Tab-separated table of C-alpha atoms in Angstrom:
chain	number	residue	atom	x	y	z
N	1	UNK	CA	45.218	-38.530	23.037
N	2	UNK	CA	41.574	-38.131	24.529
N	3	UNK	CA	42.078	-34.368	25.144
N	4	UNK	CA	43.091	-34.393	21.446
N	5	UNK	CA	40.274	-36.179	20.325
N	6	UNK	CA	37.872	-33.848	22.577
N	7	UNK	CA	39.467	-30.831	20.450
N	8	UNK	CA	39.719	-32.537	17.211
N	9	UNK	CA	36.338	-34.107	16.637
N	10	UNK	CA	34.138	-31.072	17.460
N	11	UNK	CA	36.416	-29.167	14.684
N	12	UNK	CA	35.851	-31.880	12.264
N	13	UNK	CA	31.984	-31.839	13.058
N	14	UNK	CA	31.996	-28.130	12.333
N	15	UNK	CA	33.996	-28.239	9.117
N	16	UNK	CA	31.754	-31.180	7.825
N	17	UNK	CA	28.779	-28.793	7.887
N	18	UNK	CA	29.979	-26.195	5.005
N	19	UNK	CA	31.354	-29.239	3.048
N	20	UNK	CA	28.158	-31.009	3.371
N	21	UNK	CA	25.865	-27.869	2.367
N	22	UNK	CA	28.139	-26.441	-0.357
N	23	UNK	CA	29.355	-29.460	-1.790
N	24	UNK	CA	28.068	-33.099	-0.813
N	25	UNK	CA	24.202	-32.561	-0.347
N	26	UNK	CA	22.370	-33.350	-3.306
N	27	UNK	CA	19.682	-30.808	-4.987
N	28	UNK	CA	16.080	-31.730	-4.505
N	29	UNK	CA	14.183	-33.483	-7.416
N	30	UNK	CA	12.740	-31.122	-9.841
N	31	UNK	CA	8.998	-30.741	-8.984
N	32	UNK	CA	6.545	-32.204	-11.445
N	33	UNK	CA	4.203	-29.753	-12.822
N	34	UNK	CA	0.826	-29.911	-13.998
N	35	UNK	CA	1.176	-27.524	-17.109
N	36	UNK	CA	-2.646	-27.619	-17.666
N	37	UNK	CA	-4.014	-27.646	-14.118
N	38	UNK	CA	-7.355	-25.997	-14.180
N	39	UNK	CA	-7.849	-22.872	-11.814
N	40	UNK	CA	-11.013	-21.208	-12.935
N	41	UNK	CA	-14.630	-22.744	-12.354
N	42	UNK	CA	-14.974	-26.207	-13.139
N	43	UNK	CA	-18.050	-25.900	-15.467
N	44	UNK	CA	-15.869	-23.524	-17.780
N	45	UNK	CA	-13.135	-26.505	-18.581
N	46	UNK	CA	-15.214	-27.900	-21.315
N	47	UNK	CA	-15.760	-24.718	-23.118
N	48	UNK	CA	-12.423	-22.894	-22.612
N	49	UNK	CA	-12.058	-19.493	-25.048
N	50	UNK	CA	-8.481	-19.599	-26.251
N	51	UNK	CA	-8.792	-16.514	-28.281
N	52	UNK	CA	-6.902	-13.179	-27.401
N	53	UNK	CA	-9.195	-10.090	-26.927
N	54	UNK	CA	-8.591	-6.733	-26.953
N	55	UNK	CA	-9.320	-4.815	-23.621
N	56	UNK	CA	-9.789	-1.560	-22.270
N	57	UNK	CA	-9.624	-0.035	-18.717
N	58	UNK	CA	-12.682	1.447	-17.601
N	59	UNK	CA	-13.296	3.554	-14.444
N	60	UNK	CA	-17.309	3.404	-14.467
N	61	UNK	CA	-19.187	6.398	-13.228
N	62	UNK	CA	-21.104	4.089	-10.900
N	63	UNK	CA	-17.539	3.065	-9.323
N	64	UNK	CA	-16.221	6.416	-9.207
N	65	UNK	CA	-19.266	7.931	-7.662
N	66	UNK	CA	-19.306	5.015	-4.856
N	67	UNK	CA	-15.800	5.630	-4.289
N	68	UNK	CA	-16.230	9.513	-3.689
N	69	UNK	CA	-18.849	8.547	-1.242
N	70	UNK	CA	-17.137	6.038	0.939
N	71	UNK	CA	-14.396	8.806	1.047
N	72	UNK	CA	-16.605	11.392	1.994
N	73	UNK	CA	-18.499	9.396	4.556
N	74	UNK	CA	-15.306	7.930	6.304
N	75	UNK	CA	-14.678	8.272	10.067
N	76	UNK	CA	-12.337	10.583	11.995
N	77	UNK	CA	-8.832	8.984	12.231
N	78	UNK	CA	-6.978	8.540	15.559
N	79	UNK	CA	-4.473	11.361	15.957
N	80	UNK	CA	-0.612	10.098	15.325
N	81	UNK	CA	1.820	10.150	18.230
N	82	UNK	CA	3.897	13.454	18.183
N	83	UNK	CA	7.327	13.262	15.971
N	84	UNK	CA	6.774	9.982	14.529
N	85	UNK	CA	6.528	10.404	10.947
N	86	UNK	CA	5.604	7.343	9.481
N	87	UNK	CA	7.390	4.641	11.860
N	88	UNK	CA	3.983	3.536	13.214
N	89	UNK	CA	2.701	3.423	9.655
N	90	UNK	CA	0.717	5.803	7.949
N	91	UNK	CA	0.790	8.880	9.481
N	92	UNK	CA	-2.876	9.611	9.979
N	93	UNK	CA	-2.718	13.404	9.772
N	94	UNK	CA	-1.619	13.080	6.076
N	95	UNK	CA	-4.762	10.968	5.196
N	96	UNK	CA	-7.086	13.699	5.040
N	97	UNK	CA	-5.236	15.593	2.094
N	98	UNK	CA	-4.808	12.409	-0.116
N	99	UNK	CA	-8.224	11.413	0.304
N	100	UNK	CA	-9.326	14.780	-0.567
N	101	UNK	CA	-7.190	14.401	-3.645
N	102	UNK	CA	-8.417	11.258	-4.499
N	103	UNK	CA	-12.066	12.385	-4.381
N	104	UNK	CA	-12.036	15.914	-5.444
N	105	UNK	CA	-9.050	16.350	-7.814
N	106	UNK	CA	-7.808	12.958	-9.102
N	107	UNK	CA	-8.743	13.102	-12.802
N	108	UNK	CA	-10.374	10.019	-13.347
N	109	UNK	CA	-11.108	10.375	-17.164
N	110	UNK	CA	-7.864	11.704	-17.987
N	111	UNK	CA	-5.936	8.604	-16.078
N	112	UNK	CA	-8.285	6.154	-17.664
N	113	UNK	CA	-6.797	7.551	-20.902
N	114	UNK	CA	-3.484	7.529	-19.564
N	115	UNK	CA	-3.404	3.779	-18.448
N	116	UNK	CA	-4.934	2.930	-21.920
N	117	UNK	CA	-2.121	4.282	-23.847
N	118	UNK	CA	-0.664	0.986	-24.268
N	119	UNK	CA	-2.343	-2.040	-25.884
N	120	UNK	CA	-4.113	-4.140	-23.518
N	121	UNK	CA	-5.365	-7.788	-23.948
N	122	UNK	CA	-7.061	-10.693	-22.265
N	123	UNK	CA	-6.768	-14.633	-22.908
N	124	UNK	CA	-7.930	-17.423	-20.831
N	125	UNK	CA	-4.963	-19.492	-19.399
N	126	UNK	CA	-5.888	-22.723	-17.349
N	127	UNK	CA	-9.392	-21.387	-16.585
N	128	UNK	CA	-8.251	-17.744	-15.752
N	129	UNK	CA	-8.649	-14.679	-17.667
N	130	UNK	CA	-5.117	-13.259	-17.856
N	131	UNK	CA	-4.873	-9.391	-18.431
N	132	UNK	CA	-1.683	-8.237	-20.077
N	133	UNK	CA	0.121	-5.524	-22.084
N	134	UNK	CA	1.751	-6.061	-25.309
N	135	UNK	CA	3.852	-3.084	-26.663
N	136	UNK	CA	5.543	-3.899	-29.685
N	137	UNK	CA	8.045	-1.340	-31.159
N	138	UNK	CA	8.262	-0.236	-34.920
N	139	UNK	CA	11.978	-1.056	-36.092
N	140	UNK	CA	13.741	-0.517	-39.187
N	141	UNK	CA	15.109	-3.296	-41.249
N	142	UNK	CA	17.798	-5.144	-39.730
N	143	UNK	CA	16.817	-4.718	-36.068
N	144	UNK	CA	15.470	-7.844	-34.441
N	145	UNK	CA	12.426	-7.606	-31.877
N	146	UNK	CA	13.011	-9.708	-28.921
N	147	UNK	CA	10.289	-10.614	-26.495
N	148	UNK	CA	10.629	-9.718	-22.745
N	149	UNK	CA	8.249	-11.055	-19.972
N	150	UNK	CA	7.877	-7.938	-17.551
N	151	UNK	CA	6.726	-9.229	-13.914
N	152	UNK	CA	5.382	-7.084	-11.179
N	153	UNK	CA	4.938	-7.707	-7.424
N	154	UNK	CA	2.701	-6.701	-4.453
N	155	UNK	CA	1.598	-3.929	-3.901
N	156	UNK	CA	2.490	-3.102	-7.410
N	157	UNK	CA	0.962	-3.793	-10.683
N	158	UNK	CA	1.386	-3.277	-14.096
N	159	UNK	CA	1.579	0.655	-13.647
N	160	UNK	CA	4.959	0.326	-12.254
N	161	UNK	CA	6.309	0.090	-15.874
N	162	UNK	CA	4.517	2.942	-17.445
N	163	UNK	CA	7.509	5.330	-17.419
N	164	UNK	CA	10.240	2.660	-18.068
N	165	UNK	CA	8.262	1.093	-21.186
N	166	UNK	CA	9.416	3.841	-23.498
N	167	UNK	CA	13.037	3.609	-22.645
N	168	UNK	CA	13.237	-0.486	-22.750
N	169	UNK	CA	11.183	-0.454	-26.118
N	170	UNK	CA	13.406	2.481	-27.664
N	171	UNK	CA	15.190	1.796	-31.093
N	172	UNK	CA	19.021	2.617	-30.777
N	173	UNK	CA	21.550	2.798	-33.532
N	174	UNK	CA	24.089	0.828	-30.881
N	175	UNK	CA	21.649	-2.054	-30.867
N	176	UNK	CA	20.673	-4.625	-33.380
N	177	UNK	CA	17.578	-5.831	-31.310
N	178	UNK	CA	14.566	-4.060	-29.796
N	179	UNK	CA	12.415	-5.319	-27.200
N	180	UNK	CA	8.688	-6.365	-27.340
N	181	UNK	CA	7.200	-6.015	-24.025
N	182	UNK	CA	4.617	-8.505	-22.472
N	183	UNK	CA	3.596	-7.318	-18.991
N	184	UNK	CA	0.773	-9.038	-17.514
N	185	UNK	CA	-1.088	-8.889	-14.217
N	186	UNK	CA	-0.569	-11.649	-11.942
N	187	UNK	CA	-3.433	-13.833	-11.351
N	188	UNK	CA	-5.708	-12.188	-8.722
N	189	UNK	CA	-4.166	-8.814	-9.317
N	190	UNK	CA	-5.706	-5.955	-11.297
N	191	UNK	CA	-7.795	-7.392	-14.172
N	192	UNK	CA	-6.342	-10.641	-14.102
N	193	UNK	CA	-8.650	-13.535	-12.616
N	194	UNK	CA	-8.016	-15.099	-9.183
N	195	UNK	CA	-7.975	-18.793	-8.671
N	196	UNK	CA	-11.280	-20.471	-7.288
N	197	UNK	CA	-9.584	-23.074	-4.961
N	198	UNK	CA	-6.282	-23.129	-3.023
N	199	UNK	CA	-2.982	-23.915	-4.396
N	200	UNK	CA	-2.047	-21.162	-6.857
N	201	UNK	CA	1.446	-20.119	-5.591
N	202	UNK	CA	4.271	-18.845	-7.119
N	203	UNK	CA	5.393	-22.081	-9.094
N	204	UNK	CA	1.933	-22.516	-10.443
N	205	UNK	CA	2.102	-18.831	-11.831
N	206	UNK	CA	5.346	-19.444	-13.396
N	207	UNK	CA	3.257	-22.055	-15.432
N	208	UNK	CA	0.442	-19.853	-16.489
N	209	UNK	CA	2.948	-17.244	-17.622
N	210	UNK	CA	4.837	-20.068	-19.769
N	211	UNK	CA	1.231	-20.895	-21.302
N	212	UNK	CA	0.939	-17.268	-21.866
N	213	UNK	CA	3.986	-16.777	-23.770
N	214	UNK	CA	3.378	-20.146	-25.693
N	215	UNK	CA	-0.107	-18.769	-26.489
N	216	UNK	CA	1.342	-15.447	-27.637
N	217	UNK	CA	3.750	-17.583	-30.169
N	218	UNK	CA	6.951	-17.400	-28.379
N	219	UNK	CA	9.466	-20.352	-28.217
N	220	UNK	CA	11.832	-18.575	-26.443
N	221	UNK	CA	12.054	-15.099	-24.367
N	222	UNK	CA	13.672	-13.040	-21.633
N	223	UNK	CA	11.957	-12.696	-18.110
N	224	UNK	CA	12.402	-9.737	-15.899
N	225	UNK	CA	10.954	-9.514	-12.322
N	226	UNK	CA	11.010	-7.827	-9.035
N	227	UNK	CA	9.297	-8.749	-5.635
N	228	UNK	CA	6.868	-11.558	-6.830
N	229	UNK	CA	7.970	-11.286	-10.218
N	230	UNK	CA	11.437	-12.046	-9.178
N	231	UNK	CA	10.369	-15.337	-7.472
N	232	UNK	CA	8.180	-16.172	-10.196
N	233	UNK	CA	10.630	-15.380	-12.821
N	234	UNK	CA	13.165	-17.721	-10.782
N	235	UNK	CA	10.828	-20.425	-10.957
N	236	UNK	CA	10.323	-20.419	-14.588
N	237	UNK	CA	13.792	-20.037	-15.045
N	238	UNK	CA	14.284	-23.036	-12.948
N	239	UNK	CA	11.498	-24.982	-14.610
N	240	UNK	CA	11.898	-24.067	-18.501
N	241	UNK	CA	15.292	-23.503	-19.196
N	242	UNK	CA	14.808	-24.206	-22.803
N	243	UNK	CA	12.235	-21.344	-23.106
N	244	UNK	CA	13.792	-18.770	-20.743
N	245	UNK	CA	17.167	-17.633	-22.538
N	246	UNK	CA	17.794	-14.858	-19.976
N	247	UNK	CA	16.547	-13.741	-16.344
N	248	UNK	CA	16.952	-10.359	-15.204
N	249	UNK	CA	15.941	-9.587	-11.541
N	250	UNK	CA	16.164	-6.329	-9.363
N	251	UNK	CA	15.019	-8.502	-6.475
N	252	UNK	CA	17.686	-11.843	-6.581
N	253	UNK	CA	17.720	-13.836	-3.378
N	254	UNK	CA	18.125	-17.376	-2.624
N	255	UNK	CA	16.989	-18.481	1.154
N	256	UNK	CA	18.604	-22.147	0.706
N	257	UNK	CA	20.539	-23.475	4.065
N	258	UNK	CA	23.939	-23.090	2.290
N	259	UNK	CA	22.993	-19.473	1.605
N	260	UNK	CA	22.367	-18.891	5.364
N	261	UNK	CA	25.228	-20.554	6.433
N	262	UNK	CA	27.342	-18.449	4.342
N	263	UNK	CA	25.647	-15.465	5.637
N	264	UNK	CA	26.725	-16.370	9.087
N	265	UNK	CA	30.114	-16.994	8.019
N	266	UNK	CA	30.405	-13.705	6.471
N	267	UNK	CA	29.131	-12.365	9.996
N	268	UNK	CA	32.325	-13.433	11.838
N	269	UNK	CA	34.438	-12.751	8.363
N	270	UNK	CA	32.669	-10.117	6.126
N	271	UNK	CA	35.661	-10.040	3.556
N	272	UNK	CA	35.144	-13.478	2.768
N	273	UNK	CA	31.614	-12.810	1.462
N	274	UNK	CA	31.143	-9.357	0.547
N	275	UNK	CA	33.159	-6.409	-1.014
N	276	UNK	CA	34.140	-4.091	1.923
N	277	UNK	CA	31.981	-1.015	0.197
N	278	UNK	CA	28.937	-3.287	0.296
N	279	UNK	CA	29.167	-4.857	3.776
N	280	UNK	CA	26.923	-2.419	5.145
N	281	UNK	CA	24.040	-3.838	3.006
N	282	UNK	CA	24.194	-7.232	4.574
N	283	UNK	CA	25.988	-6.707	8.208
N	284	UNK	CA	25.522	-6.718	10.955
N	285	UNK	CA	23.095	-9.353	10.714
N	286	UNK	CA	21.497	-8.151	13.840
N	287	UNK	CA	20.709	-4.792	12.330
N	288	UNK	CA	19.526	-6.494	9.029
N	289	UNK	CA	17.203	-8.787	10.753
N	290	UNK	CA	15.783	-6.480	13.126
N	291	UNK	CA	14.788	-4.274	10.053
N	292	UNK	CA	13.102	-7.211	8.364
N	293	UNK	CA	11.200	-8.038	11.515
N	294	UNK	CA	10.093	-4.608	11.667
N	295	UNK	CA	9.052	-4.451	7.904
N	296	UNK	CA	7.850	-7.858	7.090
N	297	UNK	CA	5.024	-8.131	9.859
N	298	UNK	CA	2.388	-7.439	6.624
N	299	UNK	CA	3.724	-10.723	5.406
N	300	UNK	CA	2.893	-12.886	8.083
N	301	UNK	CA	-0.642	-11.482	8.211
N	302	UNK	CA	-0.813	-11.913	4.484
N	303	UNK	CA	0.583	-15.635	4.458
N	304	UNK	CA	-1.687	-16.566	7.158
N	305	UNK	CA	-4.948	-14.750	7.133
N	306	UNK	CA	-4.851	-12.514	3.958
N	307	UNK	CA	-9.070	-12.462	3.576
N	308	UNK	CA	-9.495	-11.076	7.207
N	309	UNK	CA	-7.239	-8.234	6.724
N	310	UNK	CA	-8.542	-8.068	3.138
N	311	UNK	CA	-11.988	-7.535	4.194
N	312	UNK	CA	-11.096	-4.136	5.466
N	313	UNK	CA	-8.872	-3.010	2.741
N	314	UNK	CA	-11.691	-4.039	0.308
N	315	UNK	CA	-14.382	-1.828	2.098
N	316	UNK	CA	-12.664	0.978	2.974
N	317	UNK	CA	-10.545	3.316	0.274
N	318	UNK	CA	-8.868	5.174	3.300
N	319	UNK	CA	-7.553	1.688	4.594
N	320	UNK	CA	-6.300	0.703	1.195
N	321	UNK	CA	-4.534	3.988	0.298
N	322	UNK	CA	-2.609	3.889	4.006
N	323	UNK	CA	-2.121	0.126	3.719
N	324	UNK	CA	-0.329	0.223	0.128
N	325	UNK	CA	1.161	3.640	0.160
N	326	UNK	CA	2.977	3.358	3.350
N	327	UNK	CA	4.852	0.497	1.650
N	328	UNK	CA	5.808	3.168	-1.298
N	329	UNK	CA	7.359	5.319	1.390
N	330	UNK	CA	9.485	2.851	3.498
N	331	UNK	CA	10.405	0.539	0.835
N	332	UNK	CA	11.717	3.240	-1.364
N	333	UNK	CA	14.097	4.536	1.551
N	334	UNK	CA	14.008	3.555	5.027
N	335	UNK	CA	15.021	7.121	6.175
N	336	UNK	CA	11.690	8.327	4.665
N	337	UNK	CA	9.995	6.751	7.901
N	338	UNK	CA	11.084	9.966	9.932
N	339	UNK	CA	9.164	12.495	7.660
N	340	UNK	CA	5.908	13.582	8.527
N	341	UNK	CA	4.554	12.863	5.109
N	342	UNK	CA	6.511	9.790	4.339
N	343	UNK	CA	8.249	11.389	1.676
N	344	UNK	CA	5.977	10.253	-0.882
N	345	UNK	CA	6.531	12.868	-3.305
N	346	UNK	CA	10.152	12.191	-3.183
N	347	UNK	CA	9.750	9.911	-6.141
N	348	UNK	CA	6.240	9.993	-7.571
N	349	UNK	CA	3.042	12.372	-8.264
N	350	UNK	CA	-0.268	11.720	-6.533
N	351	UNK	CA	-1.830	10.691	-9.539
N	352	UNK	CA	0.943	8.003	-10.536
N	353	UNK	CA	0.450	6.518	-6.808
N	354	UNK	CA	-3.321	6.411	-7.087
N	355	UNK	CA	-3.137	4.869	-10.630
N	356	UNK	CA	-1.869	2.024	-8.954
N	357	UNK	CA	-4.491	2.070	-6.069
N	358	UNK	CA	-7.258	2.370	-8.890
N	359	UNK	CA	-5.987	-1.166	-10.310
N	360	UNK	CA	-6.761	-2.382	-6.783
N	361	UNK	CA	-9.999	-0.631	-5.906
N	362	UNK	CA	-11.508	-0.727	-9.162
N	363	UNK	CA	-11.044	-4.575	-9.419
N	364	UNK	CA	-11.713	-5.301	-5.679
N	365	UNK	CA	-8.706	-7.591	-5.871
N	366	UNK	CA	-6.584	-6.715	-2.941
N	367	UNK	CA	-7.685	-9.698	-1.027
N	368	UNK	CA	-7.044	-12.158	-4.067
N	369	UNK	CA	-3.675	-10.479	-4.478
N	370	UNK	CA	-2.540	-10.987	-0.875
N	371	UNK	CA	-3.550	-14.863	-1.323
N	372	UNK	CA	-0.187	-15.067	-3.145
N	373	UNK	CA	1.398	-15.075	0.111
N	374	UNK	CA	-0.738	-17.590	1.946
N	375	UNK	CA	0.046	-20.064	-0.965
N	376	UNK	CA	3.566	-19.389	-1.916
N	377	UNK	CA	4.433	-19.716	1.997
N	378	UNK	CA	2.218	-22.957	2.506
N	379	UNK	CA	4.055	-26.093	3.667
N	380	UNK	CA	3.280	-27.664	0.210
N	381	UNK	CA	5.028	-25.043	-1.764
N	382	UNK	CA	7.788	-24.688	0.718
N	383	UNK	CA	8.483	-28.320	0.455
N	384	UNK	CA	9.335	-27.971	-3.440
N	385	UNK	CA	12.600	-26.594	-1.965
N	386	UNK	CA	12.988	-24.074	-4.968
N	387	UNK	CA	15.703	-22.262	-3.522
N	388	UNK	CA	17.956	-25.291	-3.700
N	389	UNK	CA	17.399	-26.142	-7.374
N	390	UNK	CA	20.020	-24.293	-9.606
N	391	UNK	CA	18.751	-21.968	-12.421
N	392	UNK	CA	20.827	-23.226	-15.554
N	393	UNK	CA	19.697	-19.934	-17.311
N	394	UNK	CA	22.172	-16.755	-17.813
N	395	UNK	CA	21.061	-14.327	-14.913
N	396	UNK	CA	21.772	-10.687	-14.357
N	397	UNK	CA	21.080	-8.900	-11.261
N	398	UNK	CA	20.415	-5.259	-10.511
N	399	UNK	CA	20.805	-4.425	-6.857
N	400	UNK	CA	19.514	-0.985	-5.344
N	401	UNK	CA	20.697	0.551	-2.478
N	402	UNK	CA	17.631	0.599	-0.234
N	403	UNK	CA	16.276	-2.943	-1.573
N	404	UNK	CA	14.821	-4.867	1.428
N	405	UNK	CA	17.545	-7.446	1.241
N	406	UNK	CA	20.845	-7.772	-0.255
N	407	UNK	CA	23.104	-11.008	-1.050
N	408	UNK	CA	26.470	-10.734	-2.604
N	409	UNK	CA	27.244	-12.748	-5.879
N	410	UNK	CA	29.249	-15.652	-4.344
N	411	UNK	CA	26.110	-16.405	-2.399
N	412	UNK	CA	23.574	-15.640	-5.463
N	413	UNK	CA	25.978	-18.216	-7.305
N	414	UNK	CA	24.351	-20.865	-5.302
N	415	UNK	CA	21.242	-20.592	-6.891
N	416	UNK	CA	22.298	-18.933	-9.847
N	417	UNK	CA	25.631	-20.459	-11.122
N	418	UNK	CA	25.307	-18.831	-14.613
N	419	UNK	CA	25.310	-15.268	-12.974
N	420	UNK	CA	26.701	-12.985	-15.585
N	421	UNK	CA	26.699	-9.578	-13.801
N	422	UNK	CA	25.662	-7.926	-10.469
N	423	UNK	CA	24.816	-4.198	-11.182
N	424	UNK	CA	25.113	-2.318	-7.898
N	425	UNK	CA	23.838	0.839	-7.704
N	426	UNK	CA	23.817	3.684	-4.891
N	427	UNK	CA	20.375	4.750	-5.298
N	428	UNK	CA	16.531	3.140	-5.534
N	429	UNK	CA	14.700	1.067	-3.515
N	430	UNK	CA	12.099	-1.764	-3.894
N	431	UNK	CA	9.976	-0.375	-6.551
N	432	UNK	CA	13.059	0.289	-9.150
N	433	UNK	CA	11.340	0.636	-12.361
N	434	UNK	CA	8.653	2.925	-10.994
N	435	UNK	CA	11.391	4.793	-9.293
N	436	UNK	CA	14.034	5.206	-11.743
N	437	UNK	CA	12.644	3.957	-15.032
N	438	UNK	CA	15.636	5.303	-17.243
N	439	UNK	CA	18.428	3.285	-15.292
N	440	UNK	CA	16.272	0.478	-14.783
N	441	UNK	CA	15.391	-0.024	-18.334
N	442	UNK	CA	19.296	0.853	-19.251
N	443	UNK	CA	20.611	-2.310	-17.047
N	444	UNK	CA	17.746	-4.253	-18.467
N	445	UNK	CA	18.900	-3.516	-21.993
N	446	UNK	CA	22.609	-4.057	-21.191
N	447	UNK	CA	21.847	-7.491	-19.677
N	448	UNK	CA	19.870	-8.656	-22.663
N	449	UNK	CA	22.755	-7.357	-24.970
N	450	UNK	CA	24.997	-9.844	-23.209
N	451	UNK	CA	22.633	-12.609	-22.945
N	452	UNK	CA	22.608	-12.624	-26.817
N	453	UNK	CA	26.411	-12.688	-27.147
N	454	UNK	CA	26.233	-15.684	-24.839
N	455	UNK	CA	23.303	-17.371	-26.733
N	456	UNK	CA	24.475	-16.365	-30.274
N	457	UNK	CA	21.614	-17.567	-31.708
N	458	UNK	CA	18.576	-15.586	-33.153
N	459	UNK	CA	15.345	-15.605	-30.977
N	460	UNK	CA	12.935	-18.093	-32.162
N	461	UNK	CA	9.391	-16.677	-32.947
């Protein structure tokens, strides 16, 4: 009998773990948020300007001249090791041609005009001047305009959406709605102010964007996000289910204990967790975790000492270019690491990628952009346990082949129980709207069409 107990008791204990994680464990309480928390200079609190003002991107002659001088006076770079491609980071042999193009051939005035093709605005939310684009399509009678909040991440910007916007806002005889796009720069990114004190993490940014949409007059709207935009959009859907009537993400993930448990179960029995044809996106775990360790070193730096690394990137255009464009290589397709040029022409022109760099360089915002990592990976923010609080909003995910991480629907439903669909595509990587704008837009529009069928009510404006 004692031998039987020695066998049965450990099995019961093991069996109780999934029962507890998946069924019995209560979710943490919903965090209490200060919807008016002030992030700007204290002296401005009593005289906040709440108007919405037109804004224009300007690359001043002084800034451009200084940039060119810095590029010209750069020091020689250490030569790369033989045959490494981008495996050690940005291949220094490629830097000179990129920097020469930036200083001598990049058409600053022409690109400034290109970036201003969409209407830009600023308005002060909780002490911060928040920059955003607002693109409203012209529609015929009977077509409803519905708002979509479009959120970028790091090291991207609103520039990622330029090629997708015409597809997103297109009017079609097959749809009774058209999208109005509101695409803000995250606080501390590009033309949006940065916080003057610690604490502005993803949850607090969610509040700022909820207040931005209220300022613009929207009572209900859809949200789309990748990278930080995915985390912020998920937080918005968690906190504000009355306002968010549909959430689309091209990087939906949950890092709850239950999700981790299921991933490890799948390592033993993959067919229980993931479709056979998609198993290699998640397993073997040893390979996937090895890749993450290799690629997420930047995250540890930015989550702990963003200001230190940011000093060099703020001072050196060569450093900024190498640091950011290496991500546009590796995160687009990991196989590009083996190419000497990083495969940067695989998806984009030099102008497209330098446009994005200019939004960091001209605004000196690389340090403040990276602080979002330090704030969001702080113990205070992690203790909110947002991954363990379910999103009660219809959700749709788009899963690119080369995204940094993948989770199947059975895991995603732990966080997103109202998951409507998971679109799986055999192409694309982390910067999906920038890489495959038409495919991205088509999926977003399809998702919103389905959300509208579920809601079956007219969006309140």
